[in-house]
PDB file of C-alpha atoms in Angstrom:
ATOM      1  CA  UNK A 178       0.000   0.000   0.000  1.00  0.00           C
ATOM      2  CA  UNK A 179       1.483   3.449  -1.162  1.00  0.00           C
ATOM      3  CA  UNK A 180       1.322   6.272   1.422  1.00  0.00           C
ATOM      4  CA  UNK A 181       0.232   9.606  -0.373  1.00  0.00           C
ATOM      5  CA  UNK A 182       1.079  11.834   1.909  1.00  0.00           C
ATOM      6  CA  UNK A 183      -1.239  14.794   3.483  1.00  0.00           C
ATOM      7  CA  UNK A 184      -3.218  15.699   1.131  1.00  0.00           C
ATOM      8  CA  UNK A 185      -4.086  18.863   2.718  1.00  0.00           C
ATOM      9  CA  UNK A 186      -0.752  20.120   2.432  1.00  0.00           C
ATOM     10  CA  UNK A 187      -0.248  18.665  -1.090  1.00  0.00           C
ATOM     11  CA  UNK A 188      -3.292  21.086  -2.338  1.00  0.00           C
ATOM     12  CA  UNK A 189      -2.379  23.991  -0.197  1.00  0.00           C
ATOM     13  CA  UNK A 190       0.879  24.259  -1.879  1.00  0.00           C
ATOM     14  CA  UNK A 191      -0.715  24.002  -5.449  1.00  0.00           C
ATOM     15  CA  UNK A 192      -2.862  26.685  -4.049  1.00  0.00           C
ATOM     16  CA  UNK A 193      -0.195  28.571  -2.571  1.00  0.00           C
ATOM     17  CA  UNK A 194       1.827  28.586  -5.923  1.00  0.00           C
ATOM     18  CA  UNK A 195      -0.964  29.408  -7.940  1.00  0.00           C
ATOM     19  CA  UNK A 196      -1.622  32.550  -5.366  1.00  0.00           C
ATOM     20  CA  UNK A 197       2.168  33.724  -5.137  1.00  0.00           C
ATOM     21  CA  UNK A 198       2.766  33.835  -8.697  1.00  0.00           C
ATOM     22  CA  UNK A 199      -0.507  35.923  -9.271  1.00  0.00           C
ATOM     23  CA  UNK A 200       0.553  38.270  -6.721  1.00  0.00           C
ATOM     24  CA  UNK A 201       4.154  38.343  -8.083  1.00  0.00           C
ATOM     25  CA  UNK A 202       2.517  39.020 -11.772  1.00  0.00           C
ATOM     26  CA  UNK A 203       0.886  41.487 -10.555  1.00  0.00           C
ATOM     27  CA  UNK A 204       3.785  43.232  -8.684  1.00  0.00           C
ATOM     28  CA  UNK A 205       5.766  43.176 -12.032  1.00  0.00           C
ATOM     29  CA  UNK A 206       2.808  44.725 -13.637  1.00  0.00           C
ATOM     30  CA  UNK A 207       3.022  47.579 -11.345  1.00  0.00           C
ATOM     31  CA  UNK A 208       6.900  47.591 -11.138  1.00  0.00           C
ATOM     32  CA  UNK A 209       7.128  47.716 -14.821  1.00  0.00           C
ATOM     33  CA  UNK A 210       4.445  50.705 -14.840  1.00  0.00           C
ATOM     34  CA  UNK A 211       6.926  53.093 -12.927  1.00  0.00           C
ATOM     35  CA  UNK A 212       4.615  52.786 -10.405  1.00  0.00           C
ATOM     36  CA  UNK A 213       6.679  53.272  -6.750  1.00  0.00           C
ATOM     37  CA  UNK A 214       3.842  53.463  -4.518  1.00  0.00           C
ATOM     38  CA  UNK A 215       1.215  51.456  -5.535  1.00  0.00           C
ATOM     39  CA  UNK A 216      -2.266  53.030  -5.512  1.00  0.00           C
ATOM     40  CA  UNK A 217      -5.216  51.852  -3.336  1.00  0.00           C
ATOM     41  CA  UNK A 218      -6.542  49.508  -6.323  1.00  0.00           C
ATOM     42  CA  UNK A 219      -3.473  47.933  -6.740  1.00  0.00           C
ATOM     43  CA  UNK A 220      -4.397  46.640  -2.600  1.00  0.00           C
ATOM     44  CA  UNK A 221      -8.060  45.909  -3.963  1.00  0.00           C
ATOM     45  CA  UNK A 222      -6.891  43.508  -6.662  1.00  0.00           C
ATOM     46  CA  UNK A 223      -3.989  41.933  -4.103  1.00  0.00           C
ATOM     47  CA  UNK A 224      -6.880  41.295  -1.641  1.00  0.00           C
ATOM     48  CA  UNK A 225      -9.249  39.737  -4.253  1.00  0.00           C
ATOM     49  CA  UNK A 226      -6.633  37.540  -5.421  1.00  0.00           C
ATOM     50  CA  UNK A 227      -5.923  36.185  -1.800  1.00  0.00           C
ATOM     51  CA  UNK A 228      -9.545  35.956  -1.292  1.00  0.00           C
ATOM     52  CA  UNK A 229     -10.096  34.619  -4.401  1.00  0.00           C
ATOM     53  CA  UNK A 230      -7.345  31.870  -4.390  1.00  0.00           C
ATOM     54  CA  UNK A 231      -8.247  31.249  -0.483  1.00  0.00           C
ATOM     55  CA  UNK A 232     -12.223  30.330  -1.502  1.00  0.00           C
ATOM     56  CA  UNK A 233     -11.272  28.446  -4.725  1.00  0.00           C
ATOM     57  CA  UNK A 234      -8.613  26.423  -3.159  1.00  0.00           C
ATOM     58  CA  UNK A 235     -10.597  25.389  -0.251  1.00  0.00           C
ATOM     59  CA  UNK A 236     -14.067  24.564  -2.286  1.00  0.00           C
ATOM     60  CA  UNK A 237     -12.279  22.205  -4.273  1.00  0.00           C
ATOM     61  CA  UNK A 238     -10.355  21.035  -1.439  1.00  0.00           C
ATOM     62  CA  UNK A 239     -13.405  20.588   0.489  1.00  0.00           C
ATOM     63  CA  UNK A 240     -15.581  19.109  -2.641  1.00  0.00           C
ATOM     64  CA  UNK A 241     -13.056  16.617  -4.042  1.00  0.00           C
ATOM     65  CA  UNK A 242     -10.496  15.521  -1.794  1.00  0.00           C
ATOM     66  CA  UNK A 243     -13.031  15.681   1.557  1.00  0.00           C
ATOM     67  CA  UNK A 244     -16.302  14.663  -0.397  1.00  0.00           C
ATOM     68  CA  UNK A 245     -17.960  17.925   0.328  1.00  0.00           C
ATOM     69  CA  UNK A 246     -17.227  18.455   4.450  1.00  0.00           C
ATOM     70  CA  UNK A 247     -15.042  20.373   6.180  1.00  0.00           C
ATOM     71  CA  UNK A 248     -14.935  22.309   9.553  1.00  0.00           C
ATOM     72  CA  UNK A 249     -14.464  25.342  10.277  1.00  0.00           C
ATOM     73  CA  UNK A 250     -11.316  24.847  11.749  1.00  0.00           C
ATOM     74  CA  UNK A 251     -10.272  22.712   8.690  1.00  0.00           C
ATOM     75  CA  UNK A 252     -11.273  25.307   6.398  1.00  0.00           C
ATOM     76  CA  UNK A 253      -9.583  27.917   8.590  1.00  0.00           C
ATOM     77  CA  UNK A 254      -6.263  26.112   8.494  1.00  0.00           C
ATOM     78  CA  UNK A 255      -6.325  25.634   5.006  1.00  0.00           C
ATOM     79  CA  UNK A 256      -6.826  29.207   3.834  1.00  0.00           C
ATOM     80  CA  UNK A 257      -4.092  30.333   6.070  1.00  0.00           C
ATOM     81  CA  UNK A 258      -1.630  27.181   4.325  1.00  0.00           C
ATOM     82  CA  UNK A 259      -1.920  28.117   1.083  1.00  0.00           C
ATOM     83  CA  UNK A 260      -1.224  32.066   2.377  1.00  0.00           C
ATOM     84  CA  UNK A 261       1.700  30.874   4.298  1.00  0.00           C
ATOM     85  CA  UNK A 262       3.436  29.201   1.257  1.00  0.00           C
ATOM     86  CA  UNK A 263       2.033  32.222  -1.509  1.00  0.00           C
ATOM     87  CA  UNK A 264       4.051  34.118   1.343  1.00  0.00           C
ATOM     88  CA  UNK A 265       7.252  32.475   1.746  1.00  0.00           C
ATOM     89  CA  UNK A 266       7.269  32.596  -2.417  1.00  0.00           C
ATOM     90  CA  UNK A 267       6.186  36.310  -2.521  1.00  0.00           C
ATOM     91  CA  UNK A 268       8.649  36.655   0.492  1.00  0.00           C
ATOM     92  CA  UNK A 269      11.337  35.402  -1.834  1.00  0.00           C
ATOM     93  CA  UNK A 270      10.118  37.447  -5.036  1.00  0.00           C
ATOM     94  CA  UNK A 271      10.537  40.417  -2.617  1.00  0.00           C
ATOM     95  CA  UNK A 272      14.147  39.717  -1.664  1.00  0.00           C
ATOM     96  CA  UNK A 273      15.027  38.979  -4.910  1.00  0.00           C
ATOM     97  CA  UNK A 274      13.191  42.281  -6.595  1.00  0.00           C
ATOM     98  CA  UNK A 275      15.181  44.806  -3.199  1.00  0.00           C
ATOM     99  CA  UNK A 276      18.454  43.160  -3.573  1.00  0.00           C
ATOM    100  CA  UNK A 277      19.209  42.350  -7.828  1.00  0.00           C
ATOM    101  CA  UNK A 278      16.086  43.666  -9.796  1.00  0.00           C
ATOM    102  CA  UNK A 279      16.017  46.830  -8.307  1.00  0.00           C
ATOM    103  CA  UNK A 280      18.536  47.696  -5.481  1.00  0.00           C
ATOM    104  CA  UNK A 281      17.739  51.412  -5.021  1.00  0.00           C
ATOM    105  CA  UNK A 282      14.031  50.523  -4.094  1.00  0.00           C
ATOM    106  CA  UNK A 283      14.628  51.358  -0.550  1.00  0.00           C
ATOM    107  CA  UNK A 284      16.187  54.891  -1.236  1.00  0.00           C
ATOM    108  CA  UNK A 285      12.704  55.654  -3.729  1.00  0.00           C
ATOM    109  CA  UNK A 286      10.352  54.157  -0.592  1.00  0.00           C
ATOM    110  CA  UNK A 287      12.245  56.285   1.571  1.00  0.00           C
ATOM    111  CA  UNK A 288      12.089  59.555  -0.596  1.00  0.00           C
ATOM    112  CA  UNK A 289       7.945  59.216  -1.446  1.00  0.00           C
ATOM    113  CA  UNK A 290       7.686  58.512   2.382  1.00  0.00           C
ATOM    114  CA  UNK A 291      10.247  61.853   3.404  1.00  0.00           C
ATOM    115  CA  UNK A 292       7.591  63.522   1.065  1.00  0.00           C
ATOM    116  CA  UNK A 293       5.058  63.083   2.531  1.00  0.00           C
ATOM    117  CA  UNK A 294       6.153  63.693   5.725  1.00  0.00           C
ATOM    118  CA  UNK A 295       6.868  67.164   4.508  1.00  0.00           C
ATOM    119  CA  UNK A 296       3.950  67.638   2.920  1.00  0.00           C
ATOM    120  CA  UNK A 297       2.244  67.201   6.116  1.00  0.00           C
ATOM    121  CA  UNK A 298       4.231  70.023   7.531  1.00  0.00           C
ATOM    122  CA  UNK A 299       6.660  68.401   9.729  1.00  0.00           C
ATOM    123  CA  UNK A 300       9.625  69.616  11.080  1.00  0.00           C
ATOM    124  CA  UNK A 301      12.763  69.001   9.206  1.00  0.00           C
ATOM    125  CA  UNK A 302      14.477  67.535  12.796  1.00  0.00           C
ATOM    126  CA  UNK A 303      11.274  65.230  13.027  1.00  0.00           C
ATOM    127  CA  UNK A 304      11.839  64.115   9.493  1.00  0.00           C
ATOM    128  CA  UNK A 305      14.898  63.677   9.532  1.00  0.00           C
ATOM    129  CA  UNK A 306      14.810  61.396  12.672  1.00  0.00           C
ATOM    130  CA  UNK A 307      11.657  59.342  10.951  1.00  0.00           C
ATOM    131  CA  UNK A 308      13.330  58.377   7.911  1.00  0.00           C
ATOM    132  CA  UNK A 309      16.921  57.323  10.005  1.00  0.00           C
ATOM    133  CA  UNK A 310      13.886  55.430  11.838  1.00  0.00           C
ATOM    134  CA  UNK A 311      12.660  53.961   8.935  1.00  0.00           C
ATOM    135  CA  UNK A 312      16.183  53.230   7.624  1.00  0.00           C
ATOM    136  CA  UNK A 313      16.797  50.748   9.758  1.00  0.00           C
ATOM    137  CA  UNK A 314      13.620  48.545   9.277  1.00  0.00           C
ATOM    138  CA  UNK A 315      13.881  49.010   4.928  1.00  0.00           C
ATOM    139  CA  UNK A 316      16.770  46.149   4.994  1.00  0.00           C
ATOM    140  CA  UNK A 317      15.936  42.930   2.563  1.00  0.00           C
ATOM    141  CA  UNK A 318      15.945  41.087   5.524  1.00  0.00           C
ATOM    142  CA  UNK A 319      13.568  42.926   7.318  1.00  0.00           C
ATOM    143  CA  UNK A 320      11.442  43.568   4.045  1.00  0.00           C
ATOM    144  CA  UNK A 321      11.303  39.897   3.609  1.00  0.00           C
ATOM    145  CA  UNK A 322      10.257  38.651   6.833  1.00  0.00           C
ATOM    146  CA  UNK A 323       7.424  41.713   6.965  1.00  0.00           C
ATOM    147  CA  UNK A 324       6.102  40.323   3.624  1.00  0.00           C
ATOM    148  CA  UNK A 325       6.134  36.649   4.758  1.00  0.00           C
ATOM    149  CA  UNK A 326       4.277  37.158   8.248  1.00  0.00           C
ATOM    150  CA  UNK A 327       2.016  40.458   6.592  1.00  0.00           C
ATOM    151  CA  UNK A 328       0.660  37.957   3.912  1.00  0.00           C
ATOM    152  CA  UNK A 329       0.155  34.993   6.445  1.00  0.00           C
ATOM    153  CA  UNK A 330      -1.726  37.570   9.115  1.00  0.00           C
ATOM    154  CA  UNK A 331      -4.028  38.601   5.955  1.00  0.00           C
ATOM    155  CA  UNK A 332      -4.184  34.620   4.992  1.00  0.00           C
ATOM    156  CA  UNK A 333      -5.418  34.116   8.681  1.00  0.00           C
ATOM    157  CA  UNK A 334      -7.796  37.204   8.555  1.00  0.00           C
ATOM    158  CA  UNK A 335      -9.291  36.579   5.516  1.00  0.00           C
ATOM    159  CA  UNK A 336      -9.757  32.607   5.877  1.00  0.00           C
ATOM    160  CA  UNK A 337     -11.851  33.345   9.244  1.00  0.00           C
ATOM    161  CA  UNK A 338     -14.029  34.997   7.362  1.00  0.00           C
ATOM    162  CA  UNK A 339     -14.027  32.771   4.270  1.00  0.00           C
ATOM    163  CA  UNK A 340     -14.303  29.407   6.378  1.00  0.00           C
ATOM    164  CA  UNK A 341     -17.546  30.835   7.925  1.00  0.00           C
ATOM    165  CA  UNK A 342     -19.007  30.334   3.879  1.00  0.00           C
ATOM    166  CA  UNK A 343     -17.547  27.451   3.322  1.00  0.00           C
ATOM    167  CA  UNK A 344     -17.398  24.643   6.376  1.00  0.00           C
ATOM    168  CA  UNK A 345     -20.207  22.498   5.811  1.00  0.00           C
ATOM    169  CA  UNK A 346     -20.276  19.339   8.411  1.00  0.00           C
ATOM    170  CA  UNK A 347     -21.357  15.941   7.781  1.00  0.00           C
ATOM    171  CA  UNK A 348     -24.867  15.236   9.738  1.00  0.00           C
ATOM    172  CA  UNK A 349     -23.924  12.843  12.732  1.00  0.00           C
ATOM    173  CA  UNK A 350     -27.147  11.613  12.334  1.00  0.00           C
ATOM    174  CA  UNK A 351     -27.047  10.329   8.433  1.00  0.00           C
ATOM    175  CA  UNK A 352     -25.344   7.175   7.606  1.00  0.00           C
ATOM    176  CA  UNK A 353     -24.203   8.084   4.503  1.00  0.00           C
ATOM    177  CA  UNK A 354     -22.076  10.955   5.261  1.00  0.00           C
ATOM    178  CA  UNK A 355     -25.184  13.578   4.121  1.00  0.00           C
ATOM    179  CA  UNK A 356     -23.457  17.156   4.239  1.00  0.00           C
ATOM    180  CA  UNK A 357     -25.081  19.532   6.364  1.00  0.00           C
ATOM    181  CA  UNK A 358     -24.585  23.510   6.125  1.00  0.00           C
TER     182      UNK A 358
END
């Protein structure tokens, strides 16, 4: 007898790959568009695509691999699996974009945030002192790690909502294993 493996991990990596390259399309999209700092529908689109990818991958997890019930906690778990591996391949994207593709990414964050700082009308000292701040947490290190646990917090966020939709339970009280919603 051949042991498969978990299967729930199998799919949330297929899931997870599917969801990181999206994401990484679309940051070249936006990269190659000059665009620095991404406008609010840029985030819209990102968040669609997690939720998107996060739904999909679990109804199909739940409808062919579980035949059609999962918990809540299942469900739960799942969503935040396939974030946590779309993160650690976004996570890598992100290294790979601050430290080869485009090394002086940090100094153009740093300048659009310095600008608006000024446009709000701070003082040069405070300015000054909030971009050394910010200096020291724009490393590819740091950069990395914030994108890997951002995108699994937003996995974890998002799949408590979505595993409300989509749990359904089998009825203790059928045989058969008849789903109940």
């Amino acid at each position: 007898m051949e042991k498969q493996g978990n299967p729930m991990l199998k799919h949330s990596m297929n899931y997870g790959l599917i969801m990181g390259v999206a994401l990484i399309i679309l940051s070249l999209i936006t990269y190659l568009a000059g665009i620095v700092k991404p406008p609010f529908w840029v985030s819209i689109i990102n968040y669609a695509i997690i939720i998107g990818i996060i739904v999909w991958g679990t109804k199909k997890y739940r409808d062919e691999v579980l035949e059609g019930a999962i918990t809540y906690g299942n469900a739960l778990g799942f969503g935040v699996l396939i974030t946590l591996f779309a993160g650690v391949i976004v996570a890598v994207f992100t290294y790979i974009q601050i430290t080869l593709i485009d090394p002086d990414f940090v100094s153009k964050m740093l300048a659009i945030a310095e600008e608006e700082l000024v446009k709000r009308g701070m003082p040069d000292e405070q300015i000054e002192m909030a971009v050394e701040m910010q200096k020291k947490f724009m490393t590819p290190l740091i950069m990395t790690i914030s994108s890997l646990l951002g995108m699994v917090l937003m996995g974890f966020i998002f799949s408590l909502i979505t595993s409300i939709f989509l749990k359904k339970e089998k009825s203790p009280f059928a045989g058969g294993g008849e789903v109940i919603e």
